[in-house]
Coordinates of C-alpha atoms in Angstrom, one line a residue:
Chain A
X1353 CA 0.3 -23.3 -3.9
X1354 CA 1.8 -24.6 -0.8
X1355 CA 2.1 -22.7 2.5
X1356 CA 5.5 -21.6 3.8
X1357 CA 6.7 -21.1 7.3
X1358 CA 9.5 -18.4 8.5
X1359 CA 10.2 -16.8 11.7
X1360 CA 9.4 -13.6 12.6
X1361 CA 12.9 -12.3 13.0
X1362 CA 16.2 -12.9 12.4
X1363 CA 19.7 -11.3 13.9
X1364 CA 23.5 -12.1 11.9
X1365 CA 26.5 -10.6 12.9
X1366 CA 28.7 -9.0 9.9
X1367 CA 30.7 -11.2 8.2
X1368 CA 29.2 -14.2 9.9
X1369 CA 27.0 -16.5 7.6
X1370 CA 23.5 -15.8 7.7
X1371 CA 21.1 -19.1 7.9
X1372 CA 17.3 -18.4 7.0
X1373 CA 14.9 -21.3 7.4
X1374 CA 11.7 -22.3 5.8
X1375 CA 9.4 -25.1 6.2
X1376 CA 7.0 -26.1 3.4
X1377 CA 5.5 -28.9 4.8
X1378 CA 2.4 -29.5 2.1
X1379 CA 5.3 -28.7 -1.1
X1380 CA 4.1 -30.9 -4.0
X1381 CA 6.1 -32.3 -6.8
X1382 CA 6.1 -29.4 -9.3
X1383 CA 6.2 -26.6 -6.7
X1384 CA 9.5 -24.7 -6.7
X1385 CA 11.0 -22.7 -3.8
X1386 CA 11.4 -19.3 -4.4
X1387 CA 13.4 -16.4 -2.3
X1388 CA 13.3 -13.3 -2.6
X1389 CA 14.1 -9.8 -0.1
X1390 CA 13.2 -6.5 0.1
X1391 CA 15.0 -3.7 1.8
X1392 CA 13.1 -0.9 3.4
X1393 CA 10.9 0.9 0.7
X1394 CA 12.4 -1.0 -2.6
X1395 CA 10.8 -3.4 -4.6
X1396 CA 11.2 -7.1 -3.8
X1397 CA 14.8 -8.6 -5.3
X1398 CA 14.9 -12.2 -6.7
X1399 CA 17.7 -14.2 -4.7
X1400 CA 17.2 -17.6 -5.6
X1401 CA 15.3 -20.9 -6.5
X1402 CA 15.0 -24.5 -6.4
X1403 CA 13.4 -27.5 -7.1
X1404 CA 15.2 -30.4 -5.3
X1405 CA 18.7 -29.7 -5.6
X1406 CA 20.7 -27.2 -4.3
X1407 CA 21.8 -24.3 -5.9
X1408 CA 24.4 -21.4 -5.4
X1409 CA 24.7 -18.4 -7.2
X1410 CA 26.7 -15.0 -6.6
X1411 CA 24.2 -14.1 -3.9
X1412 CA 23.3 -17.2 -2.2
X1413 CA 22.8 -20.7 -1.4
X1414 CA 19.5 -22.8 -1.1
X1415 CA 20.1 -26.2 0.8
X1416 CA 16.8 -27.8 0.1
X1417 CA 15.9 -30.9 1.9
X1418 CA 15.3 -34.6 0.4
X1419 CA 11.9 -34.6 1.0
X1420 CA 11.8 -30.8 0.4
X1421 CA 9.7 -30.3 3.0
X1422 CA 11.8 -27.5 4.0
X1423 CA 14.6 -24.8 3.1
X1424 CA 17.9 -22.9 4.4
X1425 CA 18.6 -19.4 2.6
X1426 CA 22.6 -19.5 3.4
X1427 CA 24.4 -16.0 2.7
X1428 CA 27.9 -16.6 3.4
X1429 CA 29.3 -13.5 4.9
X1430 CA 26.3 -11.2 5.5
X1431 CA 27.1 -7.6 5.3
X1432 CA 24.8 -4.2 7.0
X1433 CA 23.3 -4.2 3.1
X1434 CA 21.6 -7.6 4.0
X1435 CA 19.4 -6.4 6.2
X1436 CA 15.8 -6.6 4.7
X1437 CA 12.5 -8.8 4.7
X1438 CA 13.6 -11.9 3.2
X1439 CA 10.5 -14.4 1.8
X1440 CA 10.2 -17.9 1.5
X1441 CA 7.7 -18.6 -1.7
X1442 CA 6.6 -22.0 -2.7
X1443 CA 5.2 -21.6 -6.8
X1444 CA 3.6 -24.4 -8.3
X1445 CA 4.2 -22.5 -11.6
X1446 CA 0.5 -22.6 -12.5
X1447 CA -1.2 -21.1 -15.2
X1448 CA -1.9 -17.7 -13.7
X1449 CA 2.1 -17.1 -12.8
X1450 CA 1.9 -15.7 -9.0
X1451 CA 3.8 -14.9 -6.4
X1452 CA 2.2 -15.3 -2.9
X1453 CA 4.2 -13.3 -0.3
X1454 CA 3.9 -14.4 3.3
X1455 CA 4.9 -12.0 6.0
X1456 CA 8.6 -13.1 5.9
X1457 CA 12.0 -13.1 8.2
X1458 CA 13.2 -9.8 8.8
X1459 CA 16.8 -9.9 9.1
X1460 CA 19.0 -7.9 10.9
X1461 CA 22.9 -7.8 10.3
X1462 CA 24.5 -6.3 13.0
X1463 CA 28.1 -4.6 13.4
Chain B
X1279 CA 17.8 -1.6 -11.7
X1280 CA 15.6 -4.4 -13.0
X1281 CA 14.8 -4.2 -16.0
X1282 CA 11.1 -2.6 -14.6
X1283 CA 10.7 0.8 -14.5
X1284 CA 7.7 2.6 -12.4
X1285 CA 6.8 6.0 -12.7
X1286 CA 6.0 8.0 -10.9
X1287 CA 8.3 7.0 -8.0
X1288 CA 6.0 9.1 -5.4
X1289 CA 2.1 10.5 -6.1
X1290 CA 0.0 12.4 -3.7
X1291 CA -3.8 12.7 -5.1
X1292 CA -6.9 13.8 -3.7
X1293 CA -9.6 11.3 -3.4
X1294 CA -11.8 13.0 -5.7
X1295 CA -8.4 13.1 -8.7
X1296 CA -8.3 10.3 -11.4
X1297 CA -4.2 9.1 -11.9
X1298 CA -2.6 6.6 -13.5
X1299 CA 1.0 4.7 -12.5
X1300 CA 2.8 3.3 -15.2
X1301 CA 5.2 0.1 -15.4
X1302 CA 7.4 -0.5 -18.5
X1303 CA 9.4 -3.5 -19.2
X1304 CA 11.8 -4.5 -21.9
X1305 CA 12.4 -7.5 -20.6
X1306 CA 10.5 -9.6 -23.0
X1307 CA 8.4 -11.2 -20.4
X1308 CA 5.2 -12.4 -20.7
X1309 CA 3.7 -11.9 -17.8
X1310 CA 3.2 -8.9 -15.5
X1311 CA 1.8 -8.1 -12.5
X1312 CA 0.5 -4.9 -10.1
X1313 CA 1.3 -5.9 -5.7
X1314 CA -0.2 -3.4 -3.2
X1315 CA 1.9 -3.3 0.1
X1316 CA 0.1 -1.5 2.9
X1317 CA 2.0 -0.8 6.1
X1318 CA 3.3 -3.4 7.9
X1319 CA 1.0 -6.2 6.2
X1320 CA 2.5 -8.7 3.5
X1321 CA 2.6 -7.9 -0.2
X1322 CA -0.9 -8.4 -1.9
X1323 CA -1.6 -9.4 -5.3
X1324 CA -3.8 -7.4 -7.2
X1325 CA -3.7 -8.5 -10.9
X1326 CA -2.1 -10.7 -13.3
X1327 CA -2.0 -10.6 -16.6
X1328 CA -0.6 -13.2 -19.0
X1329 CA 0.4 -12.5 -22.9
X1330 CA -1.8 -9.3 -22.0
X1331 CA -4.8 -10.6 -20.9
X1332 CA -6.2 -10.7 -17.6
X1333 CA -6.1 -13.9 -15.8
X1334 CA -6.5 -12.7 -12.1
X1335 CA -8.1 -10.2 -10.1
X1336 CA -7.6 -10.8 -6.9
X1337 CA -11.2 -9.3 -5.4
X1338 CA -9.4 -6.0 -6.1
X1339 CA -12.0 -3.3 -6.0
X1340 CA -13.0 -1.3 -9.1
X1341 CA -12.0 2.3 -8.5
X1342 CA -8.3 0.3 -9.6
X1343 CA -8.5 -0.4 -13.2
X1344 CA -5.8 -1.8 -14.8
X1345 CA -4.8 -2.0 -18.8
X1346 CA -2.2 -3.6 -20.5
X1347 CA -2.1 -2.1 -24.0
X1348 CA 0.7 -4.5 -25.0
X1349 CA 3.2 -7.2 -23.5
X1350 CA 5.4 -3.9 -22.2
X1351 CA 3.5 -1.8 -20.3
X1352 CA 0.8 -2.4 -17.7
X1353 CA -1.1 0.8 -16.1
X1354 CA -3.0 0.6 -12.9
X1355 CA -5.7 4.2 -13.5
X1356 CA -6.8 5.5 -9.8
X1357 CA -10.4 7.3 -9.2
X1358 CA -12.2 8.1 -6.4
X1359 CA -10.1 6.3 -4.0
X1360 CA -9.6 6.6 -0.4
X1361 CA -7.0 7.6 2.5
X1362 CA -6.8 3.5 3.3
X1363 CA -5.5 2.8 -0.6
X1364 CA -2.6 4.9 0.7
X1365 CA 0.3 2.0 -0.1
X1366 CA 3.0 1.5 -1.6
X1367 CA 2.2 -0.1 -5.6
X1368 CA 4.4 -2.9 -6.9
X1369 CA 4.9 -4.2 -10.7
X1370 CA 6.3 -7.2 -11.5
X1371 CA 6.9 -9.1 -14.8
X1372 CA 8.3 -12.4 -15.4
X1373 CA 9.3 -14.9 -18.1
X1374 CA 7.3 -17.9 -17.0
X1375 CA 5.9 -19.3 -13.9
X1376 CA 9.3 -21.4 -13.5
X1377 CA 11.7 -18.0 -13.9
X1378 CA 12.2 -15.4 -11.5
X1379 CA 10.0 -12.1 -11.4
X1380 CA 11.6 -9.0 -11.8
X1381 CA 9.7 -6.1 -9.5
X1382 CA 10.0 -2.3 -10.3
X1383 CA 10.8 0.2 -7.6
X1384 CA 7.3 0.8 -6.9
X1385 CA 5.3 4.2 -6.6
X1386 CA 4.2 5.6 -3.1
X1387 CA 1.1 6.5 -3.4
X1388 CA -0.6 9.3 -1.0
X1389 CA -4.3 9.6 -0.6
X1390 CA -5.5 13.5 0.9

């Protein structure tokens, strides 16, 4: 599976949208983009995926690029309850059905 | 809730005690899944298994033994481990490889 790349850290102010990025450089054809967060001491939450276009759902949008070498995690008006580790994953949807967790962008919404 | 329930939510054992954590899913998933997550390092895959059978183990040592007695339940039995296994345990299940995983609360685990 491809490798992804997300900063360390991440600071939103509430209400304001929060923009997450993610590069995926190596992505091939079949691999999907995955996101998902976790708040402190909770299992991971499924936000989102893609595989070229983008796509909106009650939680999110995922702006993937044309050559979907990378990714923008957009939630619209970010709220304290956003706050978490949120991480990029690229699955190529293999045979052995993994997720591969990188270190991920912790976000902080502010007040 | 997710559809993946772990118990027990919190487990303190001594390393000589043998334990198991449970994960249930009525989800109708194929696939399931047992993560470790250690402080402040990123979530590790420790085994996968597929329609119940094991189809990775991620160089996980052997005092974890998992089991998956059928497509609902996975178990992850705990002997003779030690203070550094001390981590929070995940379970995940999913669909397929192109569907969303679902992940259970997880079970802090405590090694004395």
């Amino acid at each position: 599976d491809a490798k992804t790349t997300q900063p360390t850290s991440m600071d939103c102010a509430e209400g304001r949208a929060a923009n997450l990025p993610c590069n995926h450089s190596t992505i091939s054809g079949n691999e999907y983009v995955y996101w998902y967060r976790q708040i402190h001491s909770q299992g991971p939450q499924y936000i989102i995926h893609g595989l070229k276009n983008n796509e909106t759902n009650e939680m999110a949008s995922l702006i993937i690029t044309e050559d979907r070498k990378s990714s923008t995690l957009i939630l619209p008006h970010a709220t304290l309850r956003d706050t978490a580790v949120y991480y990029c994953i690229v699955n190529s949807g293999g045979s052995n059905y993994k997720l591969t967790f990188g270190k991920g962008t912790l976000l902080t919404v502010n007040p | 809730e997710t559809g993946v329930t772990q118990t027990p939510r919190h487990l303190v054992m001594g390393m000589t005690n043998k334990k198991s954590l449970k994960c249930e899913q009525h989800l109708g998933h194929n696939a399931m899944y047992w993560y470790k997550q250690s402080a402040k390092k990123p979530l590790e895959l420790m085994f996968v298994y597929n329609f119940k059978e094991q189809t990775e183990n991620n160089s996980v040592p052997s005092r974890f033994s998992p089991e998956c007695p059928n497509s609902s339940h996975l178990f992850l039995h705990l002997h003779t481990l030690q203070p550094e296994d001390s981590a929070l345990y995940l379970c995940a299940s999913s669909q397929s490889a192109n569907t969303e995983a679902f992940f259970g609360q997880g079970t802090r685990l405590t090694v004395v």
